[in-house]
Tab-separated table of C-alpha atoms in Angstrom:
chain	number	residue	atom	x	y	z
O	29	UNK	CA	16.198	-9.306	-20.689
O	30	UNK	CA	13.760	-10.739	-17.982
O	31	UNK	CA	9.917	-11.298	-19.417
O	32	UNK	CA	8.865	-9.708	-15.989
O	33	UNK	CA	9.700	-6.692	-13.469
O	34	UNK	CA	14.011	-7.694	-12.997
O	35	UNK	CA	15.896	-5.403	-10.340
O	36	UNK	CA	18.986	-3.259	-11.974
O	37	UNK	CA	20.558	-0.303	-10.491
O	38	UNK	CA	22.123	2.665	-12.793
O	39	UNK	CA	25.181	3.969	-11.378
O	40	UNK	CA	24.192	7.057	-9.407
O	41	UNK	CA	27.051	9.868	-9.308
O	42	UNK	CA	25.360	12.266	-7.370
O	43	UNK	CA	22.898	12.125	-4.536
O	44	UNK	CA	21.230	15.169	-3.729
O	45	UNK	CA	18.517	15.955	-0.871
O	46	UNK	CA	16.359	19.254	-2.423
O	47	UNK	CA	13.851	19.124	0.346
O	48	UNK	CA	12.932	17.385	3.625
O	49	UNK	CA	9.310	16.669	4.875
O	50	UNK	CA	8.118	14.924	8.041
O	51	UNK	CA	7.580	11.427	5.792
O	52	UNK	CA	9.389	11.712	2.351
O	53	UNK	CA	12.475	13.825	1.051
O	54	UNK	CA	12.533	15.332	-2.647
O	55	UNK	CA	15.720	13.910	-4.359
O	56	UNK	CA	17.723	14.555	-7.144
O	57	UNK	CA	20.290	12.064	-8.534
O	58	UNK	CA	22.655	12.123	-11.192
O	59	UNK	CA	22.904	9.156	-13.212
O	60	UNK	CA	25.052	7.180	-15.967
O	61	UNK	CA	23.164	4.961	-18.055
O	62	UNK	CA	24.524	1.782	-19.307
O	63	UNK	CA	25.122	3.759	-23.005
O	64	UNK	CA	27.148	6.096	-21.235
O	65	UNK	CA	24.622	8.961	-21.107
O	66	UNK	CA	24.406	11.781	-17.689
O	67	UNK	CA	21.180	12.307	-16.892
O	68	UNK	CA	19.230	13.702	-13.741
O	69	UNK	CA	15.858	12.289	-12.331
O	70	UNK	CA	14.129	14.069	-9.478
O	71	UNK	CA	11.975	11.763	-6.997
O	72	UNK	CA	10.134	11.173	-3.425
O	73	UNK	CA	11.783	9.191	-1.231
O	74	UNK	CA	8.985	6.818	0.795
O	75	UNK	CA	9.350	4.781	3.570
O	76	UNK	CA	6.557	2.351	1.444
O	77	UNK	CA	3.426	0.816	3.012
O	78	UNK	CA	0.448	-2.114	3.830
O	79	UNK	CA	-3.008	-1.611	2.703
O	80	UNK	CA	-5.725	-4.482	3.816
O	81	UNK	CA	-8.897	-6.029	2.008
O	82	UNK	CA	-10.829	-7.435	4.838
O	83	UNK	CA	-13.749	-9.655	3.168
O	84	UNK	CA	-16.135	-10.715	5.349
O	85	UNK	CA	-18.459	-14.065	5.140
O	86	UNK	CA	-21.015	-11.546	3.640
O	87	UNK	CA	-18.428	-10.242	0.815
O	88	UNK	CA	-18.323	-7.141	2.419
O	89	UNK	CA	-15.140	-5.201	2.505
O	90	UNK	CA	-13.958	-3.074	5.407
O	91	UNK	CA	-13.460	0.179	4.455
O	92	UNK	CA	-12.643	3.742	5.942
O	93	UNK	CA	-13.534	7.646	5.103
O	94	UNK	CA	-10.255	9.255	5.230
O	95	UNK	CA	-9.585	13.305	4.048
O	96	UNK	CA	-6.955	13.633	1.902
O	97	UNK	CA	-5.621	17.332	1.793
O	98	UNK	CA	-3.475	17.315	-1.422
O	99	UNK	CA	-6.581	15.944	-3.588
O	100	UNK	CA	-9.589	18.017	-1.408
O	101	UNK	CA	-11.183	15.199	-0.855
O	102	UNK	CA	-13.069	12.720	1.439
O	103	UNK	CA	-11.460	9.193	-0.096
O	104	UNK	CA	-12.973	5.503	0.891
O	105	UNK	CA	-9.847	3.414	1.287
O	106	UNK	CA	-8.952	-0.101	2.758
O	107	UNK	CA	-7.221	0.434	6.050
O	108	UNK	CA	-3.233	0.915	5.203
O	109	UNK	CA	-0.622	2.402	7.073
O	110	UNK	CA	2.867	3.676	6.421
O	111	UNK	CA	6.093	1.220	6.922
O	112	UNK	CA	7.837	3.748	8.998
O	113	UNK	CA	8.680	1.413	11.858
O	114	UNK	CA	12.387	0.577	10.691
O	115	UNK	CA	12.648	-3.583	10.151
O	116	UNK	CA	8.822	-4.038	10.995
O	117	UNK	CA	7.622	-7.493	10.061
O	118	UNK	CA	5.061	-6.374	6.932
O	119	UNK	CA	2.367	-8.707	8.234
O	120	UNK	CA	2.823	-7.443	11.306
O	121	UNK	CA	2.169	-4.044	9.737
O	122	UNK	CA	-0.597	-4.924	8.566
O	123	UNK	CA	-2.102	-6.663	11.475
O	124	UNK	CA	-1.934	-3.407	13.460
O	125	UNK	CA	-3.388	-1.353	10.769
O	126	UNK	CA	-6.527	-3.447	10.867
O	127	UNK	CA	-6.858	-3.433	14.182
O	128	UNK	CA	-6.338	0.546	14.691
O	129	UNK	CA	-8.415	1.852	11.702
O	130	UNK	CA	-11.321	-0.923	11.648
O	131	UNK	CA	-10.914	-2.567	14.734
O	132	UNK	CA	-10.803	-6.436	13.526
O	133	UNK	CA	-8.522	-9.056	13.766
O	134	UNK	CA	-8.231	-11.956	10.565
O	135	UNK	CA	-7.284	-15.468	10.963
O	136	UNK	CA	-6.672	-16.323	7.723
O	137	UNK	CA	-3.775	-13.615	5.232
O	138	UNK	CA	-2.635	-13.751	2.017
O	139	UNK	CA	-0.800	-11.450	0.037
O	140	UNK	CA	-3.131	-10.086	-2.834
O	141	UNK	CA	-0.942	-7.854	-4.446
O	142	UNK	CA	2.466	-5.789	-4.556
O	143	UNK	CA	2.371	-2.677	-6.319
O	144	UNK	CA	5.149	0.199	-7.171
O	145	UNK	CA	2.582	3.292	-6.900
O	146	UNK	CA	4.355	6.085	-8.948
O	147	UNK	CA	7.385	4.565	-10.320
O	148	UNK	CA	8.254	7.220	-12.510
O	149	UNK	CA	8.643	9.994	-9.429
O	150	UNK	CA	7.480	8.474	-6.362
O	151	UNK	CA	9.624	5.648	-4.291
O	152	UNK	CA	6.539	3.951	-2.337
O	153	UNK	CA	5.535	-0.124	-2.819
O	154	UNK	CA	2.630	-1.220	-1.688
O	155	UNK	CA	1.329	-4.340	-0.472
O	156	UNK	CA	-1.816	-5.159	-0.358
O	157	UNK	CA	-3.052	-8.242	1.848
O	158	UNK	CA	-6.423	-10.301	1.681
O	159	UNK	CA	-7.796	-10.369	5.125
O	160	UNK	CA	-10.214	-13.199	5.931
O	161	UNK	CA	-12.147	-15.206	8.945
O	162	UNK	CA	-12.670	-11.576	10.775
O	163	UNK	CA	-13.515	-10.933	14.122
O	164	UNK	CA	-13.420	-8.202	16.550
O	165	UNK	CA	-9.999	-6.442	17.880
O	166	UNK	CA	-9.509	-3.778	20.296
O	167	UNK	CA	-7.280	-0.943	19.634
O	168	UNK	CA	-3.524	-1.436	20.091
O	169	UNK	CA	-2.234	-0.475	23.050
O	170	UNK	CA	-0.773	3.332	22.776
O	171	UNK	CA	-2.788	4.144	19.575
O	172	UNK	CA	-3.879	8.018	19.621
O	173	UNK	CA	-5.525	8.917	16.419
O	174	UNK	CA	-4.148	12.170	15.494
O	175	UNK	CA	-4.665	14.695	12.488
O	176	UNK	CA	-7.162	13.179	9.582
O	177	UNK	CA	-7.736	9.732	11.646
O	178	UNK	CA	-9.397	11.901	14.367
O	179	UNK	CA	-12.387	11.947	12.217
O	180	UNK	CA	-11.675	9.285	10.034
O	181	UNK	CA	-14.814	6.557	10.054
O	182	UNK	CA	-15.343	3.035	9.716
O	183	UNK	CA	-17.658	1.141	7.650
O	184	UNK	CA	-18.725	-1.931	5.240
O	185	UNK	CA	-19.360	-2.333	1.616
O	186	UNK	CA	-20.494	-4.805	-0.461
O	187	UNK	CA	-18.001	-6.096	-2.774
O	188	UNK	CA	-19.818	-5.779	-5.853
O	189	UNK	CA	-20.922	-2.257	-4.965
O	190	UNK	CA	-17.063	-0.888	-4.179
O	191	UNK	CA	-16.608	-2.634	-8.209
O	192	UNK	CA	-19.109	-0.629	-9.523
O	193	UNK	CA	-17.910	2.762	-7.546
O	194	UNK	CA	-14.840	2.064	-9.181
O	195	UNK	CA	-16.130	1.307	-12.604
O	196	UNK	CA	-18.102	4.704	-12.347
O	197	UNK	CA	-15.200	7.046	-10.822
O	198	UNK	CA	-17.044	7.425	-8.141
O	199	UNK	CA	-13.745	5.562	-6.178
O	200	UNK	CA	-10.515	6.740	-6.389
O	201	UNK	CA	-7.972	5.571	-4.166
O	202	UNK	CA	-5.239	3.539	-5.183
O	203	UNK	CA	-4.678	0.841	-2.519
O	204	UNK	CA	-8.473	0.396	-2.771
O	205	UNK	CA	-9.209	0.345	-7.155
O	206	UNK	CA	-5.864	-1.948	-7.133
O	207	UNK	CA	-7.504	-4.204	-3.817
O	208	UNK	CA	-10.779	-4.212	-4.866
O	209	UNK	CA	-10.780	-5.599	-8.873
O	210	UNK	CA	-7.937	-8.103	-7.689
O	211	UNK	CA	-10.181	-9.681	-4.788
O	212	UNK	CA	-13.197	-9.688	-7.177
O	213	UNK	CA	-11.189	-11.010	-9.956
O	214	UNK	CA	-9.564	-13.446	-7.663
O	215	UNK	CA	-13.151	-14.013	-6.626
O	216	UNK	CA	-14.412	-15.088	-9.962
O	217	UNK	CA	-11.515	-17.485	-10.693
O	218	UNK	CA	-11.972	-19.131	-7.397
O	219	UNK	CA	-8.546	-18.346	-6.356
O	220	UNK	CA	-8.782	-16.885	-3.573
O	221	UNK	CA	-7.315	-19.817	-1.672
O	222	UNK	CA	-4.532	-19.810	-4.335
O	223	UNK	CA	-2.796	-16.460	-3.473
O	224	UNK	CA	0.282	-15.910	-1.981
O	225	UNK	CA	1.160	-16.708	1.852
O	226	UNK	CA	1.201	-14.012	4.093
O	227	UNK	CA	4.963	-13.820	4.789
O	228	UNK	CA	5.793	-14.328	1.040
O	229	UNK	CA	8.960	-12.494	-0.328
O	230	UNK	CA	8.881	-8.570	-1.240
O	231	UNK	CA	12.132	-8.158	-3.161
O	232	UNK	CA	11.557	-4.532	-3.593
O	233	UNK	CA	11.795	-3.665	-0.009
O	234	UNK	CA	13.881	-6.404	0.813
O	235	UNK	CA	16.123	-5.466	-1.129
O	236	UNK	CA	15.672	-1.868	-0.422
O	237	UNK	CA	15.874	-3.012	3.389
O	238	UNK	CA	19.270	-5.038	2.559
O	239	UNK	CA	21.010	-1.498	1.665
C-alpha cells in the first residue's frame, strides 16, 4: 500500500449516463471491488480546471467577484477557468485565464498545488499555479464575457487580509482558501522559489487524458 495518493481502478461493469448538462454528466457505475463485492456509486463527470494566485511585489493577490448561482452568492476567487479545450497545454490554460479575468501576464509560474475537489461525488482536479513578476495583458483575442463574467470585477488584496477572510469565514471559495494558506504558508517557509515547475506532471489528468 503506497504512503501517499496511488492510482487504482475498480473494475466497472456498468456505465450509465443519468443526466446530461452543458459542462458535466451525472453518472452511475456499477462496480466490483477487489473482495468481490457489487456496488453502485453515482458521480459528476468534469472536464477539471486551472485556478491562478497572482502575487504581486506588494503581496497582493489578484482576485475577482464572481456570482455563483447554486450557493446565492457573490464569491472572491483567484481567476480559474474550466479545462474544456480537449488536449490544452494546462499552463497554457492558465495563462489565458489570467489574462481574460484580470488582465495580467506573469513571467515567472510554478505549480502551487493539485487538488481532487469532491472526490467522493465530483470528478474535477484542480490546479492551482503561483503567478509571479506581473505585468499588464490585454484580453485574448475572441474573448466575449458572457453570463456571470459580464459583471464579474477585478481587484487586489493583500495577502494577509485574504488569510484572515478565510480564517473568519468571511471567504469561501475553494480554489482561493486552498491558494491562499498554501502561498502564505509557502511564504513563511521561504519556499516559494522551491515549488514545482510550471509544466510539472499531473498524473490525474494525464492519466485521465491517456484514456
Amino acid at each position: 500500500m503506497s504512503r501517499w495518493d496511488a492510482a487504482e481502478t475498480w473494475q466497472v461493469d456498468e456505465h450509465e449516463v443519468l443526466a446530461t448538462g452543458r459542462v458535466c454528466d451525472f453518472v452511475n457505475d456499477t462496480i466490483t471491488t477487489p473482495a468481490g463485492e457489487r456496488i453502485q456509486r453515482q458521480y459528476t463527470t468534469h472536464p477539471s480546471a486551472v485556478g491562478i494566485i497572482a502575487l504581486d511585489e506588494h503581496d497582493r493577490v489578484a482576485v475577482v467577484r464572481q456570482y455563483r448561482h447554486p450557493v446565492r452568492m457573490i464569491m472572491v476567487e483567484p481567476p480559474a477557468g474550466l479545462l474544456d479545450v480537449r488536449g490544452e497545454d494546462y499552463l497554457a490554460a492558465a495563462q489565458r485565464e489570467l489574462a481574460e479575468e484580470a488582465m495580467l501576464a506573469a513571467a515567472d509560474w510554478r505549480v502551487l498545488l493539485d487538488i481532487v475537489t469532491t472526490p467522493g461525488g465530483c470528478q474535477e482536479a484542480l490546479r492551482i499555479y503561483l503567478a509571479r513578476d506581473l505585468s499588464p495583458a490585454p484580453r485574448p483575442d475572441g474573448f466575449v464575457p458572457e453570463g456571470e463574467e459580464r459583471l464579474m470585477t477585478a481587484d487586489w488584496e493583500l495577502l494577509d487580509d485574504l488569510v484572515a477572510a478565510i480564517q473568519a469565514g468571511q471567504c469561501q471559495s475553494p480554489t482561493l482558501v486552498t491558494g491562499v494558506l498554501a502561498t502564505a504558508l509557502a511564504k513563511a517557509q521561504g519556499r516559494l522559489d522551491d515549488l514545482r515547475p510550471a509544466h510539472s506532471p499531473w498524473p490525474v489528468m494525464d492519466r485521465r487524458r491517456a484514456r
